[in-house]
Amino acid sequence: MDRATTKISRMEALEPIQQTLSEIDKRIPDALRAALGLHKRVSILFGDAYVTSFVASFQQPSSQRRDADDESPMDIDGAEPRAPLRMDWASCYARRHDEDAHFGHDEAGVVGVADGVGGYRRNGVDAGAFSRGLMTSAFEQVLTTEPGTPVFPYTLLERAYEETVASAATGGSTAVILSLAGTALKWAYIGDSAFAVFRDGVLLHRSQRQQNGFNCPLQLNGRRNGDSITEANVGEVPVRHGDVLVVGTDGLFDNVFDADLERLVRMGTALGFSPKNMADVVAGVASEISMSGTTDSPYSSDCRKLRGDRRRGGKQDDITVVVAFIV
């Protein structure tokens, strides 16, 4: 596939995926609904006994968890090294305000997500312009990178920021970019666009949100009076074949607890989901919780802890989910 074709088929930020929530909803097995306490459809295939036993078998992670750095590229002494790791990724965008953006590039092993700051919307500003600018610029830079050249997320994010500012894009945005380099997953992020890495169905690494206060994440903007790009969190974690990467905007992580996301990944893996299936299901679950007035969520939990109110339910927002299998 040449680069022009890659740009058209993989730059999903420019043409968000338009699945309806009902279509995503149909992909969520009753067992997942039961595990997460969501409203369960009446299944015509399985009875409650099946759902209960299936859920119970996935409540606890594998007891054979290993550390991130306990496996070398050679599994057996003297064996030939495995082929280089790559990302097999897919995404789902459940749009509400259309202020999220994302991209991915298979050959380079790079994915990114950005979330336009909705507060600008109140001033009649296109609150998604800056997030789209960041992801479009980052993607175009990846396209011009020679194959095999390592991509450094911070450098990519910094250049995308400078180009977006120069374009006079309005609004502001959080962002996260990740790249796979050998056996290292590298990242750079600012704000609360986030990611999590899972191994054998267990949470291995989770990014920590950056914020100036409750519901006020660090952000980049076009007027250069926001937070500095130098405040971006930068790091890396060793990965191996079989690991699962989930990247998302706060529409995901404000609505789904880490333990529930872990359960979704574990059960999705057991059901043989593809990255696209898993992205759809995760986004569908987050969307259903976001519209619930009773299901607890990280956002409502923080409201009770930090503001002292009695809020329950989710937070309605754009929801972008990128799932990448490390293979």
Short mmCIF file of C-alpha atoms in Angstrom, two decimals:
data_model
loop_
_atom_site.label_atom_id
_atom_site.label_comp_id
_atom_site.label_asym_id
_atom_site.label_seq_id
_atom_site.Cartn_x
_atom_site.Cartn_y
_atom_site.Cartn_z
CA MET A 1 0.00 0.00 0.00
CA ASP A 2 1.51 3.34 -0.99
CA ARG A 3 1.51 6.39 1.23
CA ALA A 4 -1.32 8.18 -0.55
CA THR A 5 -3.59 5.19 -0.02
CA THR A 6 -2.46 4.92 3.59
CA LYS A 7 -3.42 8.52 4.22
CA ILE A 8 -6.89 8.09 2.81
CA SER A 9 -7.69 4.83 4.56
CA ARG A 10 -6.09 5.40 7.95
CA MET A 11 -6.52 9.10 8.74
CA GLU A 12 -9.78 8.45 10.55
CA ALA A 13 -9.58 11.76 12.42
CA LEU A 14 -10.66 13.61 9.30
CA GLU A 15 -13.73 11.46 8.72
CA PRO A 16 -14.97 10.15 12.10
CA ILE A 17 -16.45 6.69 12.21
CA GLN A 18 -20.20 7.09 11.99
CA GLN A 19 -21.51 3.93 13.61
CA THR A 20 -24.75 4.54 15.41
CA LEU A 21 -24.87 3.77 19.10
CA SER A 22 -27.42 1.06 18.39
CA GLU A 23 -24.97 -0.67 16.06
CA ILE A 24 -22.23 -0.54 18.69
CA ASP A 25 -24.72 -1.70 21.31
CA LYS A 26 -25.40 -4.90 19.38
CA ARG A 27 -21.72 -5.88 19.71
CA ILE A 28 -21.78 -5.89 23.51
CA PRO A 29 -22.37 -9.43 24.80
CA ASP A 30 -24.85 -9.85 27.65
CA ALA A 31 -22.01 -11.31 29.72
CA LEU A 32 -20.10 -8.03 29.52
CA ARG A 33 -23.21 -6.12 30.50
CA ALA A 34 -23.72 -8.35 33.52
CA ALA A 35 -20.08 -7.99 34.58
CA LEU A 36 -20.26 -4.20 34.37
CA GLY A 37 -23.72 -3.81 35.85
CA LEU A 38 -25.17 -2.32 32.68
CA HIS A 39 -28.75 -2.68 31.49
CA LYS A 40 -28.84 -6.20 30.04
CA ARG A 41 -30.75 -6.95 26.90
CA VAL A 42 -32.95 -10.05 26.91
CA SER A 43 -30.72 -12.57 25.20
CA ILE A 44 -32.34 -15.02 22.84
CA LEU A 45 -29.21 -17.15 22.73
CA PHE A 46 -28.18 -17.68 26.32
CA GLY A 47 -30.02 -17.92 29.59
CA ASP A 48 -29.09 -16.17 32.81
CA ALA A 49 -27.25 -19.25 34.10
CA TYR A 50 -24.86 -19.11 31.13
CA VAL A 51 -24.26 -15.40 31.59
CA THR A 52 -23.59 -15.82 35.31
CA SER A 53 -21.10 -18.65 34.86
CA PHE A 54 -19.35 -16.92 31.94
CA VAL A 55 -18.94 -13.69 33.90
CA ALA A 56 -17.67 -15.51 36.99
CA SER A 57 -14.93 -17.19 34.99
CA PHE A 58 -13.46 -13.81 34.07
CA GLN A 59 -13.82 -11.86 37.30
CA GLN A 60 -10.25 -12.58 38.39
CA PRO A 61 -7.15 -12.06 36.25
CA SER A 62 -4.68 -14.81 35.49
CA SER A 63 -2.50 -15.83 38.44
CA GLN A 64 0.49 -16.15 36.12
CA ARG A 65 1.18 -12.45 35.75
CA ARG A 66 4.75 -11.58 34.73
CA ASP A 67 6.62 -8.30 34.93
CA ALA A 68 7.05 -6.11 31.87
CA ASP A 69 10.73 -6.89 31.45
CA ASP A 70 10.86 -10.62 32.20
CA GLU A 71 10.93 -11.83 28.61
CA SER A 72 13.65 -11.26 26.06
CA PRO A 73 13.18 -11.30 22.28
CA MET A 74 14.29 -14.97 22.41
CA ASP A 75 11.89 -17.27 24.23
CA ILE A 76 14.27 -20.25 24.13
CA ASP A 77 18.06 -20.15 24.41
CA GLY A 78 19.59 -20.32 20.95
CA ALA A 79 16.29 -19.82 19.13
CA GLU A 80 15.95 -17.32 16.35
CA PRO A 81 14.56 -13.95 17.47
CA ARG A 82 10.94 -13.26 16.66
CA ALA A 83 9.97 -10.89 13.89
CA PRO A 84 9.88 -7.23 14.96
CA LEU A 85 6.83 -6.25 16.93
CA ARG A 86 4.13 -4.18 15.26
CA MET A 87 0.77 -2.64 16.09
CA ASP A 88 -2.48 -4.11 14.76
CA TRP A 89 -4.85 -1.26 15.56
CA ALA A 90 -8.39 -0.05 15.03
CA SER A 91 -10.62 2.67 16.44
CA CYS A 92 -14.13 3.74 17.28
CA TYR A 93 -15.43 7.29 17.60
CA ALA A 94 -18.78 7.82 19.36
CA ARG A 95 -19.39 11.45 18.50
CA ARG A 96 -21.34 13.95 20.60
CA HIS A 97 -19.78 17.38 19.91
CA ASP A 98 -17.27 16.20 17.27
CA GLU A 99 -14.25 17.72 19.02
CA ASP A 100 -12.05 14.60 19.26
CA ALA A 101 -9.50 13.58 16.65
CA HIS A 102 -7.17 10.62 16.20
CA PHE A 103 -4.81 8.96 13.73
CA GLY A 104 -2.72 5.85 13.28
CA HIS A 105 -0.04 4.56 10.95
CA ASP A 106 0.53 0.82 10.62
CA GLU A 107 4.03 0.80 9.15
CA ALA A 108 5.44 3.35 11.60
CA GLY A 109 3.63 1.85 14.59
CA VAL A 110 2.25 5.19 15.77
CA VAL A 111 -1.18 6.18 17.13
CA GLY A 112 -2.47 9.43 18.55
CA VAL A 113 -5.60 10.86 20.14
CA ALA A 114 -6.57 14.46 20.89
CA ASP A 115 -9.56 16.02 22.64
CA GLY A 116 -10.67 19.57 21.92
CA VAL A 117 -11.42 21.57 25.07
CA GLY A 118 -15.18 22.02 25.13
CA GLY A 119 -15.09 25.24 27.12
CA TYR A 120 -14.21 27.15 23.96
CA ARG A 121 -17.57 26.13 22.52
CA ARG A 122 -19.33 28.60 24.81
CA ASN A 123 -17.55 31.47 23.05
CA GLY A 124 -18.72 30.39 19.63
CA VAL A 125 -15.32 28.92 18.78
CA ASP A 126 -14.80 25.64 16.93
CA ALA A 127 -13.60 23.67 19.94
CA GLY A 128 -12.42 20.81 17.74
CA ALA A 129 -10.16 22.83 15.45
CA PHE A 130 -7.03 22.54 17.57
CA SER A 131 -7.37 18.81 18.19
CA ARG A 132 -7.89 18.17 14.48
CA GLY A 133 -4.89 20.35 13.67
CA LEU A 134 -2.65 18.44 16.08
CA MET A 135 -3.57 15.02 14.76
CA THR A 136 -3.52 16.03 11.09
CA SER A 137 -0.07 17.59 11.46
CA ALA A 138 1.29 14.60 13.40
CA PHE A 139 -0.05 12.17 10.82
CA GLU A 140 1.40 14.11 7.90
CA GLN A 141 4.79 14.21 9.61
CA VAL A 142 4.70 10.43 10.06
CA LEU A 143 3.91 10.05 6.37
CA THR A 144 7.10 11.90 5.43
CA THR A 145 9.29 9.84 7.78
CA GLU A 146 11.52 7.30 6.06
CA PRO A 147 10.40 3.71 6.74
CA GLY A 148 12.33 2.20 9.63
CA THR A 149 13.13 5.58 11.19
CA PRO A 150 12.17 5.68 14.89
CA VAL A 151 9.35 8.05 15.76
CA PHE A 152 9.71 9.94 19.03
CA PRO A 153 6.28 10.92 20.38
CA TYR A 154 7.42 14.09 22.16
CA THR A 155 9.18 15.42 19.08
CA LEU A 156 6.15 14.56 16.96
CA LEU A 157 3.76 16.26 19.40
CA GLU A 158 5.97 19.34 19.71
CA ARG A 159 6.20 19.80 15.94
CA ALA A 160 2.47 19.20 15.53
CA TYR A 161 1.82 21.83 18.19
CA GLU A 162 4.03 24.42 16.47
CA GLU A 163 2.39 23.77 13.10
CA THR A 164 -1.10 23.97 14.56
CA VAL A 165 -0.33 27.26 16.30
CA ALA A 166 1.11 28.62 13.04
CA SER A 167 -2.10 27.64 11.24
CA ALA A 168 -4.09 29.94 13.57
CA ALA A 169 -6.35 27.07 14.65
CA THR A 170 -8.81 28.06 17.35
CA GLY A 171 -9.46 26.43 20.69
CA GLY A 172 -7.27 24.13 22.74
CA SER A 173 -6.67 20.42 23.17
CA THR A 174 -5.25 17.61 25.23
CA ALA A 175 -3.30 14.96 23.34
CA VAL A 176 -1.43 11.66 23.57
CA ILE A 177 0.88 10.06 21.01
CA LEU A 178 2.44 6.59 21.30
CA SER A 179 4.96 4.78 19.13
CA LEU A 180 6.35 1.28 19.06
CA ALA A 181 10.14 1.10 18.75
CA GLY A 182 11.48 -2.45 18.98
CA THR A 183 10.18 -3.77 22.29
CA ALA A 184 9.59 -0.30 23.77
CA LEU A 185 6.26 1.51 23.73
CA LYS A 186 7.08 5.22 23.93
CA TRP A 187 4.67 7.99 24.79
CA ALA A 188 4.16 11.71 25.18
CA TYR A 189 0.93 13.21 26.46
CA ILE A 190 -0.49 16.37 27.94
CA GLY A 191 -3.74 16.56 29.86
CA ASP A 192 -6.19 13.71 30.31
CA SER A 193 -6.18 11.95 26.95
CA ALA A 194 -4.84 8.68 28.24
CA PHE A 195 -3.76 5.10 27.62
CA ALA A 196 -3.47 1.75 29.35
CA VAL A 197 -1.38 -1.35 28.56
CA PHE A 198 -2.65 -4.83 29.41
CA ARG A 199 -0.79 -8.14 29.59
CA ASP A 200 -2.49 -11.50 30.04
CA GLY A 201 -5.68 -9.61 30.86
CA VAL A 202 -4.02 -7.60 33.63
CA LEU A 203 -3.37 -3.85 33.72
CA LEU A 204 0.37 -3.40 33.25
CA HIS A 205 0.69 0.37 32.89
CA ARG A 206 -1.75 3.28 33.07
CA SER A 207 -0.99 6.91 32.26
CA GLN A 208 -1.81 9.46 34.94
CA ARG A 209 -3.92 12.46 34.03
CA GLN A 210 -2.40 15.91 34.23
CA GLN A 211 -4.72 18.62 35.50
CA ASN A 212 -4.64 22.06 37.07
CA GLY A 213 -7.73 21.23 39.11
CA PHE A 214 -10.82 19.05 39.04
CA ASN A 215 -12.11 18.69 35.47
CA CYS A 216 -9.48 21.17 34.26
CA PRO A 217 -6.77 19.23 32.38
CA LEU A 218 -3.52 20.63 31.13
CA GLN A 219 -4.02 21.76 27.54
CA LEU A 220 -2.31 23.27 24.54
CA ASN A 221 -3.88 26.18 22.69
CA GLY A 222 -3.28 28.45 19.74
CA ARG A 223 -2.71 31.60 21.75
CA ARG A 224 0.26 30.15 23.63
CA ASN A 225 -1.32 31.17 26.94
CA GLY A 226 -2.23 27.61 27.87
CA ASP A 227 0.09 25.03 29.38
CA SER A 228 3.57 24.53 27.94
CA ILE A 229 4.41 21.66 25.62
CA THR A 230 7.43 21.08 27.89
CA GLU A 231 5.02 19.90 30.59
CA ALA A 232 4.13 16.83 28.51
CA ASN A 233 4.68 13.54 30.30
CA VAL A 234 7.24 11.45 28.42
CA GLY A 235 8.26 7.85 29.00
CA GLU A 236 8.31 4.27 27.77
CA VAL A 237 7.42 0.76 28.89
CA PRO A 238 8.68 -2.58 27.51
CA VAL A 239 6.03 -4.58 25.66
CA ARG A 240 5.81 -7.98 24.02
CA HIS A 241 3.66 -10.06 21.71
CA GLY A 242 0.11 -10.35 23.01
CA ASP A 243 -0.01 -7.09 24.94
CA VAL A 244 -3.05 -4.87 24.37
CA LEU A 245 -2.93 -1.08 24.22
CA VAL A 246 -6.07 0.99 24.79
CA VAL A 247 -5.87 4.72 24.05
CA GLY A 248 -8.72 7.16 24.54
CA THR A 249 -9.99 10.61 25.29
CA ASP A 250 -11.51 11.43 28.66
CA GLY A 251 -14.88 10.37 27.25
CA LEU A 252 -13.58 6.84 27.82
CA PHE A 253 -11.64 7.23 31.04
CA ASP A 254 -14.22 9.49 32.75
CA ASN A 255 -16.81 6.77 32.28
CA VAL A 256 -15.04 3.42 32.65
CA PHE A 257 -13.10 2.42 35.76
CA ASP A 258 -9.68 0.83 35.20
CA ALA A 259 -10.88 -2.43 36.74
CA ASP A 260 -13.82 -2.55 34.33
CA LEU A 261 -11.60 -1.74 31.35
CA GLU A 262 -9.32 -4.57 32.45
CA ARG A 263 -12.33 -6.88 32.55
CA LEU A 264 -13.45 -5.74 29.09
CA VAL A 265 -10.02 -6.47 27.63
CA ARG A 266 -9.78 -9.84 29.36
CA MET A 267 -13.22 -10.98 28.23
CA GLY A 268 -12.81 -9.55 24.74
CA THR A 269 -9.56 -11.44 24.34
CA ALA A 270 -11.21 -14.65 25.50
CA LEU A 271 -14.01 -14.12 22.99
CA GLY A 272 -11.48 -13.69 20.17
CA PHE A 273 -12.30 -10.05 19.45
CA SER A 274 -10.34 -8.23 16.76
CA PRO A 275 -8.98 -4.76 17.60
CA LYS A 276 -12.02 -3.28 15.82
CA ASN A 277 -14.48 -5.46 17.78
CA MET A 278 -12.78 -4.49 21.04
CA ALA A 279 -12.69 -0.77 20.21
CA ASP A 280 -16.40 -0.85 19.34
CA VAL A 281 -17.35 -2.67 22.52
CA VAL A 282 -15.24 -0.46 24.79
CA ALA A 283 -16.66 2.69 23.17
CA GLY A 284 -20.18 1.26 23.40
CA VAL A 285 -19.83 0.49 27.10
CA ALA A 286 -18.39 3.97 27.78
CA SER A 287 -21.23 5.54 25.80
CA GLU A 288 -23.92 3.63 27.68
CA ILE A 289 -22.41 4.60 31.04
CA SER A 290 -22.08 8.23 29.92
CA MET A 291 -25.84 8.41 29.40
CA SER A 292 -26.72 6.60 32.61
CA GLY A 293 -27.94 8.47 35.65
CA THR A 294 -27.33 5.57 38.03
CA THR A 295 -24.25 3.59 36.95
CA ASP A 296 -21.20 4.80 38.84
CA SER A 297 -18.26 6.21 36.91
CA PRO A 298 -14.81 7.66 37.64
CA TYR A 299 -16.21 11.13 36.97
CA SER A 300 -19.14 10.85 39.38
CA SER A 301 -16.87 9.22 41.95
CA ASP A 302 -14.49 12.19 41.73
CA CYS A 303 -17.44 14.59 41.99
CA ARG A 304 -18.42 13.00 45.30
CA LYS A 305 -14.87 12.96 46.64
CA LEU A 306 -13.68 16.36 45.46
CA ARG A 307 -16.86 18.44 45.37
CA GLY A 308 -18.87 16.71 48.05
CA ASP A 309 -21.98 16.29 45.90
CA ARG A 310 -24.10 13.18 45.44
CA ARG A 311 -23.68 12.78 41.71
CA ARG A 312 -24.13 9.34 40.16
CA GLY A 313 -23.93 8.24 36.56
CA GLY A 314 -21.60 9.08 33.72
CA LYS A 315 -20.41 12.15 31.85
CA GLN A 316 -21.65 12.73 28.30
CA ASP A 317 -18.86 13.59 25.91
CA ASP A 318 -17.16 12.59 22.66
CA ILE A 319 -15.65 9.14 23.12
CA THR A 320 -12.64 8.04 21.10
CA VAL A 321 -11.16 4.58 21.62
CA VAL A 322 -8.09 3.19 19.86
CA VAL A 323 -7.17 -0.45 20.50
CA ALA A 324 -3.83 -1.83 19.36
CA PHE A 325 -2.69 -5.44 19.65
CA ILE A 326 1.07 -5.79 19.94
CA VAL A 327 1.94 -8.67 17.59
#
